[in-house]
PDB file of C-alpha atoms in Angstrom:
ATOM      1  CA  MET P 225       0.000   0.000   0.000  1.00 71.00           C
ATOM      2  CA  LYS P 226       2.832   2.373   0.927  1.00 72.00           C
ATOM      3  CA  LYS P 227       4.505   1.713  -2.431  1.00 74.00           C
ATOM      4  CA  PHE P 228       1.227   2.414  -4.285  1.00 64.00           C
ATOM      5  CA  VAL P 229       0.805   5.783  -2.524  1.00 61.00           C
ATOM      6  CA  SER P 230       4.404   6.748  -3.328  1.00 69.00           C
ATOM      7  CA  ILE P 231       3.935   5.906  -7.009  1.00 70.00           C
ATOM      8  CA  ALA P 232       0.605   7.776  -7.138  1.00 60.00           C
ATOM      9  CA  VAL P 233       2.166  10.883  -5.575  1.00 61.00           C
ATOM     10  CA  ALA P 234       5.116  10.734  -7.984  1.00 60.00           C
ATOM     11  CA  LEU P 235       2.816  10.389 -11.010  1.00 57.00           C
ATOM     12  CA  ALA P 236       0.608  13.236  -9.800  1.00 61.00           C
ATOM     13  CA  PHE P 237       3.691  15.422  -9.425  1.00 57.00           C
ATOM     14  CA  VAL P 238       4.983  14.574 -12.919  1.00 57.00           C
ATOM     15  CA  PHE P 239       1.598  15.186 -14.559  1.00 57.00           C
ATOM     16  CA  GLY P 240       1.087  18.385 -12.560  1.00 57.00           C
ATOM     17  CA  VAL P 241       4.450  19.799 -13.618  1.00 52.00           C
ATOM     18  CA  THR P 242       3.752  18.822 -17.232  1.00 55.00           C
ATOM     19  CA  LEU P 243       0.419  20.652 -17.190  1.00 54.00           C
ATOM     20  CA  VAL P 244       1.976  23.778 -15.734  1.00 54.00           C
ATOM     21  CA  LEU P 245       4.808  23.813 -18.270  1.00 51.00           C
ATOM     22  CA  ALA P 246       2.469  23.075 -21.192  1.00 51.00           C
ATOM     23  CA  ALA P 247       0.258  26.094 -20.492  1.00 51.00           C
ATOM     24  CA  THR P 248       0.891  28.980 -22.848  1.00 58.00           C
ATOM     25  CA  ALA P 249       1.136  32.541 -21.641  1.00 58.00           C
ATOM     26  CA  PRO P 250      -1.532  34.915 -22.938  1.00 62.00           C
ATOM     27  CA  GLU P 251      -0.494  37.613 -25.406  1.00 64.00           C
ATOM     28  CA  LYS P 252      -2.144  40.367 -23.385  1.00 65.00           C
ATOM     29  CA  VAL P 253      -3.162  40.739 -19.778  1.00 60.00           C
ATOM     30  CA  THR P 254      -5.632  43.389 -18.700  1.00 66.00           C
ATOM     31  CA  LEU P 255      -4.531  44.929 -15.452  1.00 59.00           C
ATOM     32  CA  LYS P 256      -6.962  46.563 -13.069  1.00 62.00           C
ATOM     33  CA  ALA P 257      -7.656  50.081 -14.270  1.00 61.00           C
ATOM     34  CA  ASN P 258      -6.871  53.064 -12.064  1.00 63.00           C
ATOM     35  CA  PRO P 259      -9.807  53.229  -9.626  1.00 64.00           C
ATOM     36  CA  LYS P 260      -9.302  56.944  -8.995  1.00 68.00           C
ATOM     37  CA  LYS P 261     -10.415  59.963 -10.987  1.00 73.00           C
ATOM     38  CA  VAL P 262      -7.953  62.532 -12.228  1.00 76.00           C
ATOM     39  CA  VAL P 263      -7.306  65.423  -9.885  1.00 82.00           C
ATOM     40  CA  GLU P 264      -9.119  68.651 -10.647  1.00 83.00           C
ATOM     41  CA  PHE P 265      -6.946  71.357  -9.134  1.00 85.00           C
ATOM     42  CA  PRO P 266      -8.907  74.372  -7.810  1.00 89.00           C
ATOM     43  CA  HIS P 267      -6.466  76.987  -9.126  1.00 89.00           C
ATOM     44  CA  LYS P 268      -8.674  80.031  -8.427  1.00 90.00           C
ATOM     45  CA  ILE P 269      -9.013  79.173  -4.724  1.00 89.00           C
ATOM     46  CA  HIS P 270      -5.230  78.987  -4.451  1.00 89.00           C
ATOM     47  CA  SER P 271      -4.461  82.071  -6.548  1.00 88.00           C
ATOM     48  CA  ASP P 272      -6.981  84.144  -4.560  1.00 90.00           C
ATOM     49  CA  GLN P 273      -5.289  83.236  -1.261  1.00 90.00           C
ATOM     50  CA  PHE P 274      -1.595  82.902  -2.082  1.00 89.00           C
ATOM     51  CA  LYS P 275       1.091  84.584  -4.141  1.00 88.00           C
ATOM     52  CA  CYS P 276       1.947  82.758  -7.347  1.00 88.00           C
ATOM     53  CA  GLU P 277       5.462  81.939  -6.167  1.00 86.00           C
ATOM     54  CA  VAL P 278       4.141  79.845  -3.275  1.00 87.00           C
ATOM     55  CA  CYS P 279       3.405  77.036  -5.721  1.00 87.00           C
ATOM     56  CA  HIS P 280       5.439  78.253  -8.694  1.00 88.00           C
ATOM     57  CA  HIS P 281       8.459  78.364  -6.402  1.00 84.00           C
ATOM     58  CA  LYS P 282      11.083  78.565  -9.180  1.00 84.00           C
ATOM     59  CA  TRP P 283       9.380  81.515 -10.903  1.00 85.00           C
ATOM     60  CA  ASP P 284      11.581  84.588 -11.274  1.00 87.00           C
ATOM     61  CA  LYS P 285       8.540  86.950 -11.303  1.00 86.00           C
ATOM     62  CA  LYS P 286       9.472  88.035 -14.829  1.00 87.00           C
ATOM     63  CA  GLY P 287       8.998  85.176 -17.241  1.00 86.00           C
ATOM     64  CA  GLU P 288       5.993  83.076 -18.031  1.00 86.00           C
ATOM     65  CA  LEU P 289       4.640  80.863 -15.258  1.00 84.00           C
ATOM     66  CA  LYS P 290       5.197  77.171 -15.868  1.00 83.00           C
ATOM     67  CA  ALA P 291       2.913  74.280 -15.040  1.00 82.00           C
ATOM     68  CA  CYS P 292       4.050  71.819 -12.370  1.00 82.00           C
ATOM     69  CA  LEU P 293       4.849  69.153 -14.952  1.00 79.00           C
ATOM     70  CA  ASP P 294       7.236  71.429 -16.814  1.00 82.00           C
ATOM     71  CA  CYS P 295       9.751  70.840 -14.010  1.00 81.00           C
ATOM     72  CA  HIS P 296       8.507  67.810 -12.107  1.00 81.00           C
ATOM     73  CA  LYS P 297       8.169  65.419 -15.048  1.00 76.00           C
ATOM     74  CA  LYS P 298      11.929  65.295 -15.335  1.00 62.00           C
ATOM     75  CA  THR P 299      13.827  62.265 -14.106  1.00 60.00           C
ATOM     76  CA  ASP P 300      17.175  63.962 -13.800  1.00 60.00           C
ATOM     77  CA  GLY P 301      18.405  67.074 -12.061  1.00 61.00           C
ATOM     78  CA  ASP P 302      17.313  68.283  -8.655  1.00 63.00           C
ATOM     79  CA  ALA P 303      13.559  68.693  -9.237  1.00 60.00           C
ATOM     80  CA  PRO P 304      11.553  66.177  -7.200  1.00 65.00           C
ATOM     81  CA  LYS P 305       9.689  63.551  -9.174  1.00 77.00           C
ATOM     82  CA  TYR P 306       6.069  64.267 -10.112  1.00 77.00           C
ATOM     83  CA  TYR P 307       4.529  62.197  -7.299  1.00 80.00           C
ATOM     84  CA  LYS P 308       6.724  63.700  -4.611  1.00 83.00           C
ATOM     85  CA  ALA P 309       6.073  67.254  -5.820  1.00 82.00           C
ATOM     86  CA  PHE P 310       2.450  66.860  -4.734  1.00 86.00           C
ATOM     87  CA  HIS P 311       2.666  64.390  -1.850  1.00 87.00           C
ATOM     88  CA  ASP P 312       5.871  65.170   0.084  1.00 87.00           C
ATOM     89  CA  LEU P 313       5.062  65.907   3.730  1.00 86.00           C
ATOM     90  CA  LYS P 314       8.531  67.344   4.346  1.00 84.00           C
ATOM     91  CA  VAL P 315       8.210  70.419   2.121  1.00 81.00           C
ATOM     92  CA  ASP P 316       5.726  73.237   2.469  1.00 80.00           C
ATOM     93  CA  ASN P 317       5.267  73.806  -1.249  1.00 80.00           C
ATOM     94  CA  SER P 318       3.946  70.332  -2.013  1.00 88.00           C
ATOM     95  CA  CYS P 319       0.154  70.074  -1.895  1.00 91.00           C
ATOM     96  CA  VAL P 320      -0.005  67.638   1.016  1.00 92.00           C
ATOM     97  CA  GLY P 321       2.888  69.329   2.826  1.00 92.00           C
ATOM     98  CA  CYS P 322       1.217  72.740   2.634  1.00 93.00           C
ATOM     99  CA  HIS P 323      -2.218  71.415   3.606  1.00 94.00           C
ATOM    100  CA  THR P 324      -0.711  69.539   6.570  1.00 94.00           C
ATOM    101  CA  LYS P 325       1.217  72.592   7.778  1.00 93.00           C
ATOM    102  CA  MET P 326      -1.860  74.811   7.492  1.00 93.00           C
ATOM    103  CA  GLY P 327      -3.896  72.308   9.501  1.00 94.00           C
ATOM    104  CA  LYS P 328      -1.230  72.189  12.215  1.00 94.00           C
ATOM    105  CA  ASP P 329      -1.259  75.996  12.295  1.00 95.00           C
ATOM    106  CA  GLY P 330      -5.015  75.890  12.946  1.00 96.00           C
ATOM    107  CA  LYS P 331      -5.931  77.247   9.508  1.00 94.00           C
ATOM    108  CA  LYS P 332      -8.547  75.872   7.137  1.00 92.00           C
ATOM    109  CA  ALA P 333      -6.662  73.591   4.792  1.00 92.00           C
ATOM    110  CA  GLY P 334      -7.205  71.453   1.739  1.00 92.00           C
ATOM    111  CA  PRO P 335      -7.263  67.662   1.721  1.00 93.00           C
ATOM    112  CA  THR P 336      -4.455  65.546   3.136  1.00 93.00           C
ATOM    113  CA  LYS P 337      -5.934  62.093   2.498  1.00 92.00           C
ATOM    114  CA  CYS P 338      -5.893  60.327  -0.873  1.00 88.00           C
ATOM    115  CA  ALA P 339      -9.645  60.427  -1.515  1.00 88.00           C
ATOM    116  CA  GLY P 340      -9.722  64.177  -0.923  1.00 90.00           C
ATOM    117  CA  CYS P 341      -8.015  64.758  -4.265  1.00 88.00           C
ATOM    118  CA  HIS P 342      -8.449  61.353  -5.888  1.00 85.00           C
ATOM    119  CA  PRO P 343     -12.128  60.395  -5.493  1.00 82.00           C
ATOM    120  CA  LYS P 344     -13.153  56.947  -6.687  1.00 78.00           C
ATOM    121  CA  LYS P 345     -14.708  56.823 -10.143  1.00 69.00           C
TER     122      LYS P 345
END
């Protein structure tokens, strides 16, 4: 009986491995789509309350104002990456950093949690 069980287990293993190796990989795999909506930035609220250079911190007050992505899309140099430019708690001119600091200072502040800016679809 013991020999029969050993042979059965060995055969099951061999056939199992064969089935796994024989399976073909699909050409395409659909990954879960982003469950969040794009962020709609309330620019007027910010520009009514703050000087432009608070967010446009590299602006020389002479030239044309640049959008965040003009600097933060870069992967080289000293500009923080796109994600960190908005979410870094350690700097006051990131969205979350500024909102967190304002809240700690007892001022009305914008969202600091993901869903505040990224509502579900």
